Amino acid sequence: MGIFDLQHDRKNTKSVKWDMLKPVFQTEDVLPMWVADMDFQAPEGVNNALIERAKHGIYGYTIVDDTVKKTIVDWISRRHGWDIKANWLSFSPGVVTSLHMAVQAFTNPGDNILIQTPVYTPFYKVIESHERNVVKSPLVYKDNYYEIDFEDFEEKLKQGVKAFILCSPHNPVGRVWKKTELAELAHLCLKYNTIIISDEIHGDLTFPEEVHVPIASLSDQIAQQTVTCMSPSKTFNLAGLQASYIVTPDKLKRDQLETQLSKQGVNGLNTMGNTALEAAYTYGEAWLDELRHVLKSHKDYVKETFETHTSELKVIDSEGTYLLWIDCSALNMDHRELKEFMINQARVGLNTGVDYGQEGATFMRINIACPRPTLEEGVKRILSAVQNR
């Protein structure tokens, strides 16, 4: 039995995913497969580093020193082929925090900010809560796959868009954007002087045959136009430790961003987040390589099982992340009926697709980062409910 087959009891650990069932689903009789964290323990090297740090027993103010920065620089070079400089790095508790800071630093109230829908739900909030306008360029759903509508994208930029928030790899549809796709997006953003704010938190979590390309790595000119938000939190299941960083090659933009981070008091890492980040990038590589194979196997299992046993559920072809986007349109339910069906009939706690935009109204998002028995139980529940409705 491998480390990713072990089942861990997460109840009563103050886990959002496992201890918030009643408030979110109005019942505790659901199998939680929603929040985007994993039911796997972090790499042993990370846990050991945290234990050793805790033994010291003093948790004073903490710096992100040159050693930590070097582990980030080396990781991005080794894993993603992008050579960055340590002084391009800024730090914040999380990528969503970084997005809030970037929106405030680079845009003004009333400015238009573009997103590609359906997309990660906080994108809407980081725009609207700061009195900016959401501009949608919907992805094209065709033949069980999503692509970019470049004509629509350019048409929206023409109308005046100050910033574009890119989700790469994309949550929830699981696309790992090809280099040619990213180059075309970047070309258009340069043409219309649109700042690229790139959320690349899932960048390490591509399936084994896929390669994540940071959009800022395409050229120096594109790098100067881009702010890239990254973190080990999704990669190594460290979200509760709150550690992320931002890569901003352009000094003027970096100064603007760091001014905003300082103004909000979120320009550092806590002691344990700092420790975990360094340890993950130092000791976690083999763990991650195994995880990517496990996630690909899990995705293939869900896709093949649904294809074999029902024509009413389709798993969208994805290339990365541990989140699957399920087309439930053949069930002929609206988004409220679909949500209730999954809770009350299937007894699984999933994310409702409409939350990612109206384009997701007939979809559900399922988290497959769990031990195989948990995954199989969830799939069994869904299939049974569909077949017996």
GROMACS .gro file of C-alpha atoms in nm:
model
  389
    1MET     CA    1   0.000   0.000   0.000
    2GLY     CA    2   0.139   0.338  -0.103
    3ILE     CA    3   0.129   0.664   0.091
    4PHE     CA    4  -0.155   0.792  -0.127
    5ASP     CA    5  -0.370   0.489  -0.042
    6LEU     CA    6  -0.370   0.558   0.333
    7GLN     CA    7  -0.696   0.688   0.473
    8HIS     CA    8  -0.676   0.959   0.739
    9ASP     CA    9  -0.957   1.073   0.967
   10ARG     CA   10  -0.980   1.449   0.918
   11LYS     CA   11  -1.294   1.503   1.123
   12ASN     CA   12  -1.262   1.730   1.426
   13THR     CA   13  -0.939   1.884   1.295
   14LYS     CA   14  -1.108   2.217   1.217
   15SER     CA   15  -1.108   2.113   0.853
   16VAL     CA   16  -1.329   2.323   0.625
   17LYS     CA   17  -1.380   2.025   0.398
   18TRP     CA   18  -1.480   1.775   0.668
   19ASP     CA   19  -1.609   1.986   0.960
   20MET     CA   20  -1.828   2.233   0.767
   21LEU     CA   21  -2.068   1.980   0.613
   22LYS     CA   22  -2.375   2.079   0.813
   23PRO     CA   23  -2.351   2.455   0.742
   24VAL     CA   24  -2.273   2.405   0.373
   25PHE     CA   25  -2.486   2.102   0.277
   26GLN     CA   26  -2.744   2.110   0.561
   27THR     CA   27  -2.651   1.751   0.644
   28GLU     CA   28  -2.348   1.556   0.760
   29ASP     CA   29  -2.453   1.254   0.557
   30VAL     CA   30  -2.243   1.340   0.253
   31LEU     CA   31  -1.896   1.233   0.145
   32PRO     CA   32  -1.696   1.558   0.113
   33MET     CA   33  -1.535   1.594  -0.229
   34TRP     CA   34  -1.550   1.970  -0.262
   35VAL     CA   35  -1.291   2.206  -0.105
   36ALA     CA   36  -0.967   2.213  -0.306
   37ASP     CA   37  -0.734   2.052  -0.058
   38MET     CA   38  -0.615   1.693  -0.049
   39ASP     CA   39  -0.688   1.406   0.189
   40PHE     CA   40  -0.318   1.313   0.172
   41GLN     CA   41  -0.049   1.389   0.427
   42ALA     CA   42   0.217   1.637   0.321
   43PRO     CA   43   0.562   1.498   0.228
   44GLU     CA   44   0.756   1.349   0.518
   45GLY     CA   45   1.030   1.607   0.474
   46VAL     CA   46   0.780   1.886   0.531
   47ASN     CA   47   0.630   1.726   0.840
   48ASN     CA   48   0.973   1.659   0.986
   49ALA     CA   49   1.080   2.019   0.925
   50LEU     CA   50   0.768   2.150   1.100
   51ILE     CA   51   0.821   1.917   1.397
   52GLU     CA   52   1.184   2.023   1.433
   53ARG     CA   53   1.087   2.391   1.412
   54ALA     CA   54   0.816   2.338   1.676
   55LYS     CA   55   1.069   2.178   1.910
   56HIS     CA   56   1.249   2.512   1.925
   57GLY     CA   57   0.940   2.650   2.095
   58ILE     CA   58   0.990   3.017   2.005
   59TYR     CA   59   0.775   3.167   1.731
   60GLY     CA   60   0.887   3.525   1.700
   61TYR     CA   61   0.882   3.750   1.395
   62THR     CA   62   1.011   3.559   1.094
   63ILE     CA   63   1.205   3.664   0.785
   64VAL     CA   64   1.197   3.509   0.438
   65ASP     CA   65   1.572   3.489   0.395
   66ASP     CA   66   1.794   3.429   0.093
   67THR     CA   67   1.792   3.053   0.152
   68VAL     CA   68   1.415   3.035   0.121
   69LYS     CA   69   1.418   3.259  -0.185
   70LYS     CA   70   1.682   3.041  -0.349
   71THR     CA   71   1.467   2.730  -0.304
   72ILE     CA   72   1.188   2.910  -0.491
   73VAL     CA   73   1.418   3.030  -0.769
   74ASP     CA   74   1.564   2.680  -0.810
   75TRP     CA   75   1.221   2.514  -0.804
   76ILE     CA   76   1.077   2.736  -1.077
   77SER     CA   77   1.386   2.688  -1.292
   78ARG     CA   78   1.396   2.312  -1.243
   79ARG     CA   79   1.024   2.240  -1.272
   80HIS     CA   80   0.908   2.507  -1.515
   81GLY     CA   81   1.214   2.620  -1.710
   82TRP     CA   82   1.178   2.983  -1.603
   83ASP     CA   83   1.486   3.158  -1.466
   84ILE     CA   84   1.373   3.425  -1.224
   85LYS     CA   85   1.567   3.651  -0.987
   86ALA     CA   86   1.524   3.642  -0.612
   87ASN     CA   87   1.451   4.015  -0.597
   88TRP     CA   88   1.144   3.963  -0.817
   89LEU     CA   89   0.973   3.784  -0.526
   90SER     CA   90   0.711   3.927  -0.292
   91PHE     CA   91   0.519   3.729  -0.030
   92SER     CA   92   0.163   3.703   0.096
   93PRO     CA   93  -0.050   3.455   0.296
   94GLY     CA   94  -0.224   3.316  -0.013
   95VAL     CA   95  -0.283   3.351  -0.385
   96VAL     CA   96  -0.632   3.495  -0.336
   97THR     CA   97  -0.480   3.759  -0.109
   98SER     CA   98  -0.225   3.830  -0.382
   99LEU     CA   99  -0.503   3.872  -0.637
  100HIS     CA  100  -0.679   4.123  -0.413
  101MET     CA  101  -0.353   4.315  -0.373
  102ALA     CA  102  -0.277   4.312  -0.747
  103VAL     CA  103  -0.625   4.436  -0.840
  104GLN     CA  104  -0.585   4.726  -0.597
  105ALA     CA  105  -0.227   4.801  -0.701
  106PHE     CA  106  -0.276   4.804  -1.079
  107THR     CA  107  -0.636   4.911  -1.139
  108ASN     CA  108  -0.878   5.176  -1.021
  109PRO     CA  109  -1.248   5.170  -0.930
  110GLY     CA  110  -1.452   5.152  -1.248
  111ASP     CA  111  -1.179   4.975  -1.447
  112ASN     CA  112  -1.265   4.664  -1.648
  113ILE     CA  113  -1.096   4.334  -1.560
  114LEU     CA  114  -1.132   4.030  -1.786
  115ILE     CA  115  -1.176   3.668  -1.680
  116GLN     CA  116  -1.230   3.348  -1.881
  117THR     CA  117  -1.544   3.178  -1.755
  118PRO     CA  118  -1.639   2.938  -1.603
  119VAL     CA  119  -1.363   3.015  -1.358
  120TYR     CA  120  -1.250   2.994  -0.995
  121THR     CA  121  -1.515   3.167  -0.788
  122PRO     CA  122  -1.293   3.418  -0.595
  123PHE     CA  123  -1.201   3.584  -0.928
  124TYR     CA  124  -1.542   3.751  -0.926
  125LYS     CA  125  -1.504   3.873  -0.569
  126VAL     CA  126  -1.153   4.014  -0.610
  127ILE     CA  127  -1.289   4.229  -0.892
  128GLU     CA  128  -1.633   4.329  -0.764
  129SER     CA  129  -1.538   4.388  -0.400
  130HIS     CA  130  -1.301   4.662  -0.513
  131GLU     CA  131  -1.560   4.827  -0.740
  132ARG     CA  132  -1.406   4.709  -1.064
  133ASN     CA  133  -1.611   4.564  -1.350
  134VAL     CA  134  -1.611   4.196  -1.448
  135VAL     CA  135  -1.569   4.143  -1.822
  136LYS     CA  136  -1.627   3.784  -1.932
  137SER     CA  137  -1.466   3.608  -2.226
  138PRO     CA  138  -1.626   3.262  -2.198
  139LEU     CA  139  -1.423   2.957  -2.290
  140VAL     CA  140  -1.561   2.751  -2.578
  141TYR     CA  141  -1.696   2.411  -2.474
  142LYS     CA  142  -1.689   2.170  -2.766
  143ASP     CA  143  -1.644   1.794  -2.798
  144ASN     CA  144  -1.593   1.751  -2.424
  145TYR     CA  145  -1.305   2.001  -2.420
  146TYR     CA  146  -1.250   2.371  -2.356
  147GLU     CA  147  -1.067   2.616  -2.579
  148ILE     CA  148  -1.008   2.991  -2.585
  149ASP     CA  149  -1.219   3.215  -2.807
  150PHE     CA  150  -0.942   3.449  -2.922
  151GLU     CA  151  -1.174   3.662  -3.135
  152ASP     CA  152  -1.399   3.730  -2.840
  153PHE     CA  153  -1.096   3.785  -2.615
  154GLU     CA  154  -0.960   4.054  -2.847
  155GLU     CA  155  -1.302   4.212  -2.893
  156LYS     CA  156  -1.331   4.251  -2.515
  157LEU     CA  157  -0.980   4.399  -2.489
  158LYS     CA  158  -1.067   4.651  -2.760
  159GLN     CA  159  -1.345   4.784  -2.540
  160GLY     CA  160  -1.095   4.881  -2.271
  161VAL     CA  161  -0.964   4.624  -2.023
  162LYS     CA  162  -0.705   4.731  -1.767
  163ALA     CA  163  -0.614   4.382  -1.642
  164PHE     CA  164  -0.668   4.018  -1.731
  165ILE     CA  165  -0.672   3.753  -1.457
  166LEU     CA  166  -0.545   3.430  -1.612
  167CYS     CA  167  -0.612   3.093  -1.447
  168SER     CA  168  -0.328   2.864  -1.553
  169PRO     CA  169  -0.378   2.570  -1.526
  170HIS     CA  170  -0.748   2.643  -1.533
  171ASN     CA  171  -0.981   2.578  -1.242
  172PRO     CA  172  -1.237   2.422  -1.283
  173VAL     CA  173  -1.204   2.291  -1.642
  174GLY     CA  174  -0.855   2.144  -1.594
  175ARG     CA  175  -0.691   2.286  -1.905
  176VAL     CA  176  -0.313   2.313  -1.906
  177TRP     CA  177  -0.272   2.587  -2.162
  178LYS     CA  178  -0.041   2.517  -2.452
  179LYS     CA  179   0.252   2.747  -2.521
  180THR     CA  180   0.087   2.865  -2.844
  181GLU     CA  181  -0.234   2.954  -2.660
  182LEU     CA  182  -0.047   3.148  -2.393
  183ALA     CA  183   0.158   3.329  -2.658
  184GLU     CA  184  -0.156   3.446  -2.835
  185LEU     CA  185  -0.313   3.568  -2.509
  186ALA     CA  186   0.006   3.752  -2.422
  187HIS     CA  187   0.035   3.904  -2.769
  188LEU     CA  188  -0.315   4.047  -2.739
  189CYS     CA  189  -0.254   4.181  -2.390
  190LEU     CA  190   0.062   4.354  -2.508
  191LYS     CA  191  -0.125   4.495  -2.808
  192TYR     CA  192  -0.389   4.655  -2.588
  193ASN     CA  193  -0.159   4.730  -2.292
  194THR     CA  194  -0.351   4.501  -2.058
  195ILE     CA  195  -0.173   4.384  -1.742
  196ILE     CA  196  -0.168   4.006  -1.696
  197ILE     CA  197  -0.231   3.883  -1.342
  198SER     CA  198  -0.161   3.511  -1.366
  199ASP     CA  199  -0.287   3.267  -1.102
  200GLU     CA  200  -0.058   2.966  -1.142
  201ILE     CA  201  -0.125   2.794  -0.810
  202HIS     CA  202  -0.197   2.463  -0.988
  203GLY     CA  203   0.115   2.487  -1.205
  204ASP     CA  204   0.291   2.191  -1.043
  205LEU     CA  205  -0.017   1.968  -1.068
  206THR     CA  206  -0.017   1.874  -1.435
  207PHE     CA  207  -0.062   1.512  -1.537
  208PRO     CA  208   0.272   1.339  -1.612
  209GLU     CA  209   0.265   1.392  -1.989
  210GLU     CA  210   0.170   1.760  -1.962
  211VAL     CA  211   0.393   2.064  -1.913
  212HIS     CA  212   0.297   2.387  -1.739
  213VAL     CA  213   0.441   2.698  -1.902
  214PRO     CA  214   0.444   3.016  -1.693
  215ILE     CA  215   0.311   3.285  -1.925
  216ALA     CA  216   0.578   3.529  -1.807
  217SER     CA  217   0.850   3.286  -1.922
  218LEU     CA  218   0.760   3.336  -2.290
  219SER     CA  219   0.964   3.655  -2.336
  220ASP     CA  220   1.113   3.947  -2.145
  221GLN     CA  221   0.847   4.177  -2.288
  222ILE     CA  222   0.566   3.953  -2.165
  223ALA     CA  223   0.738   3.916  -1.827
  224GLN     CA  224   0.738   4.293  -1.784
  225GLN     CA  225   0.360   4.295  -1.840
  226THR     CA  226   0.288   4.007  -1.600
  227VAL     CA  227   0.243   3.949  -1.230
  228THR     CA  228   0.254   3.575  -1.146
  229CYS     CA  229   0.097   3.435  -0.830
  230MET     CA  230   0.232   3.099  -0.711
  231SER     CA  231   0.237   2.881  -0.400
  232PRO     CA  232   0.329   2.532  -0.277
  233SER     CA  233  -0.007   2.515  -0.097
  234LYS     CA  234  -0.207   2.322  -0.358
  235THR     CA  235   0.096   2.119  -0.466
  236PHE     CA  236   0.185   1.982  -0.124
  237ASN     CA  237  -0.145   2.024   0.066
  238LEU     CA  238  -0.025   2.317   0.277
  239ALA     CA  239  -0.318   2.560   0.238
  240GLY     CA  240  -0.373   2.592   0.613
  241LEU     CA  241  -0.016   2.715   0.660
  242GLN     CA  242  -0.075   3.022   0.442
  243ALA     CA  243   0.236   3.073   0.233
  244SER     CA  244   0.247   3.212  -0.120
  245TYR     CA  245   0.462   3.436  -0.334
  246ILE     CA  246   0.435   3.669  -0.631
  247VAL     CA  247   0.687   3.696  -0.915
  248THR     CA  248   0.702   4.048  -1.064
  249PRO     CA  249   0.997   4.113  -1.299
  250ASP     CA  250   0.906   4.478  -1.369
  251LYS     CA  251   1.043   4.695  -1.086
  252LEU     CA  252   0.777   4.965  -1.113
  253LYS     CA  253   0.498   4.709  -1.087
  254ARG     CA  254   0.680   4.529  -0.807
  255ASP     CA  255   0.711   4.853  -0.610
  256GLN     CA  256   0.341   4.926  -0.663
  257LEU     CA  257   0.246   4.578  -0.548
  258GLU     CA  258   0.472   4.582  -0.242
  259THR     CA  259   0.332   4.920  -0.141
  260GLN     CA  260  -0.016   4.770  -0.148
  261LEU     CA  261   0.096   4.460   0.043
  262SER     CA  262   0.254   4.679   0.311
  263LYS     CA  263  -0.050   4.904   0.328
  264GLN     CA  264  -0.268   4.600   0.405
  265GLY     CA  265  -0.010   4.443   0.639
  266VAL     CA  266   0.012   4.112   0.449
  267ASN     CA  267   0.368   4.127   0.317
  268GLY     CA  268   0.525   3.834   0.499
  269LEU     CA  269   0.498   3.466   0.590
  270ASN     CA  270   0.424   3.310   0.926
  271THR     CA  271   0.690   3.093   1.088
  272MET     CA  272   0.540   2.758   0.995
  273GLY     CA  273   0.441   2.862   0.643
  274ASN     CA  274   0.797   2.980   0.584
  275THR     CA  275   0.936   2.651   0.714
  276ALA     CA  276   0.694   2.440   0.509
  277LEU     CA  277   0.760   2.628   0.185
  278GLU     CA  278   1.134   2.577   0.208
  279ALA     CA  279   1.100   2.210   0.305
  280ALA     CA  280   0.846   2.132   0.032
  281TYR     CA  281   1.065   2.268  -0.245
  282THR     CA  282   1.372   2.101  -0.092
  283TYR     CA  283   1.238   1.754  -0.011
  284GLY     CA  284   0.903   1.716  -0.189
  285GLU     CA  285   0.994   1.647  -0.551
  286ALA     CA  286   0.971   1.267  -0.550
  287TRP     CA  287   0.643   1.286  -0.355
  288LEU     CA  288   0.502   1.522  -0.616
  289ASP     CA  289   0.607   1.307  -0.910
  290GLU     CA  290   0.425   1.010  -0.756
  291LEU     CA  291   0.120   1.224  -0.679
  292ARG     CA  292   0.089   1.334  -1.043
  293HIS     CA  293   0.067   0.971  -1.154
  294VAL     CA  294  -0.192   0.898  -0.883
  295LEU     CA  295  -0.408   1.192  -0.992
  296LYS     CA  296  -0.392   1.088  -1.357
  297SER     CA  297  -0.496   0.735  -1.257
  298HIS     CA  298  -0.784   0.875  -1.050
  299LYS     CA  299  -0.902   1.095  -1.334
  300ASP     CA  300  -0.892   0.803  -1.579
  301TYR     CA  301  -1.085   0.585  -1.332
  302VAL     CA  302  -1.368   0.837  -1.293
  303LYS     CA  303  -1.387   0.909  -1.665
  304GLU     CA  304  -1.386   0.544  -1.770
  305THR     CA  305  -1.633   0.439  -1.499
  306PHE     CA  306  -1.886   0.702  -1.597
  307GLU     CA  307  -1.840   0.625  -1.968
  308THR     CA  308  -1.899   0.255  -1.902
  309HIS     CA  309  -2.203   0.283  -1.677
  310THR     CA  310  -2.394   0.597  -1.778
  311SER     CA  311  -2.446   0.831  -2.070
  312GLU     CA  312  -2.574   1.106  -1.842
  313LEU     CA  313  -2.243   1.216  -1.691
  314LYS     CA  314  -1.936   1.328  -1.885
  315VAL     CA  315  -1.595   1.400  -1.737
  316ILE     CA  316  -1.439   1.690  -1.925
  317ASP     CA  317  -1.103   1.610  -2.083
  318SER     CA  318  -0.850   1.769  -1.849
  319GLU     CA  319  -0.472   1.787  -1.839
  320GLY     CA  320  -0.405   1.880  -1.480
  321THR     CA  321  -0.523   1.974  -1.128
  322TYR     CA  322  -0.707   1.735  -0.896
  323LEU     CA  323  -1.046   1.885  -0.981
  324LEU     CA  324  -1.273   1.725  -1.240
  325TRP     CA  325  -1.548   1.918  -1.419
  326ILE     CA  326  -1.851   1.698  -1.474
  327ASP     CA  327  -2.109   1.774  -1.745
  328CYS     CA  328  -2.447   1.678  -1.596
  329SER     CA  329  -2.663   1.843  -1.864
  330ALA     CA  330  -2.813   1.509  -1.971
  331LEU     CA  331  -2.981   1.485  -1.630
  332ASN     CA  332  -3.204   1.775  -1.740
  333MET     CA  333  -3.189   1.954  -1.406
  334ASP     CA  334  -3.138   2.322  -1.332
  335HIS     CA  335  -2.854   2.414  -1.099
  336ARG     CA  336  -3.072   2.406  -0.786
  337GLU     CA  337  -3.214   2.063  -0.869
  338LEU     CA  338  -2.866   1.935  -0.953
  339LYS     CA  339  -2.724   2.054  -0.622
  340GLU     CA  340  -3.008   1.895  -0.425
  341PHE     CA  341  -2.978   1.572  -0.622
  342MET     CA  342  -2.608   1.533  -0.543
  343ILE     CA  343  -2.664   1.608  -0.174
  344ASN     CA  344  -2.985   1.415  -0.104
  345GLN     CA  345  -2.975   1.131  -0.357
  346ALA     CA  346  -2.604   1.073  -0.425
  347ARG     CA  347  -2.497   1.185  -0.076
  348VAL     CA  348  -2.179   1.351  -0.200
  349GLY     CA  349  -2.062   1.701  -0.125
  350LEU     CA  350  -1.949   1.859  -0.452
  351ASN     CA  351  -1.900   2.216  -0.574
  352THR     CA  352  -2.195   2.350  -0.771
  353GLY     CA  353  -2.094   2.447  -1.124
  354VAL     CA  354  -2.302   2.764  -1.142
  355ASP     CA  355  -2.077   2.916  -0.875
  356TYR     CA  356  -1.805   2.940  -1.140
  357GLY     CA  357  -2.032   3.136  -1.373
  358GLN     CA  358  -2.361   3.085  -1.550
  359GLU     CA  359  -2.171   2.878  -1.807
  360GLY     CA  360  -2.133   2.611  -1.537
  361ALA     CA  361  -2.501   2.582  -1.449
  362THR     CA  362  -2.527   2.217  -1.560
  363PHE     CA  363  -2.188   2.111  -1.421
  364MET     CA  364  -2.046   1.991  -1.090
  365ARG     CA  365  -1.686   1.999  -0.968
  366ILE     CA  366  -1.544   1.696  -0.788
  367ASN     CA  367  -1.216   1.675  -0.596
  368ILE     CA  368  -1.028   1.349  -0.670
  369ALA     CA  369  -0.732   1.412  -0.435
  370CYS     CA  370  -0.829   1.140  -0.191
  371PRO     CA  371  -0.739   0.774  -0.129
  372ARG     CA  372  -0.875   0.536  -0.394
  373PRO     CA  373  -1.137   0.377  -0.163
  374THR     CA  374  -1.284   0.723  -0.092
  375LEU     CA  375  -1.291   0.803  -0.463
  376GLU     CA  376  -1.454   0.472  -0.550
  377GLU     CA  377  -1.720   0.524  -0.282
  378GLY     CA  378  -1.800   0.869  -0.417
  379VAL     CA  379  -1.826   0.747  -0.775
  380LYS     CA  380  -2.041   0.453  -0.661
  381ARG     CA  381  -2.282   0.688  -0.482
  382ILE     CA  382  -2.316   0.917  -0.782
  383LEU     CA  383  -2.369   0.630  -1.026
  384SER     CA  384  -2.627   0.463  -0.803
  385ALA     CA  385  -2.823   0.786  -0.770
  386VAL     CA  386  -2.819   0.847  -1.146
  387GLN     CA  387  -2.919   0.492  -1.232
  388ASN     CA  388  -3.202   0.482  -0.980
  389ARG     CA  389  -3.356   0.824  -1.026
   0.00000   0.00000   0.00000
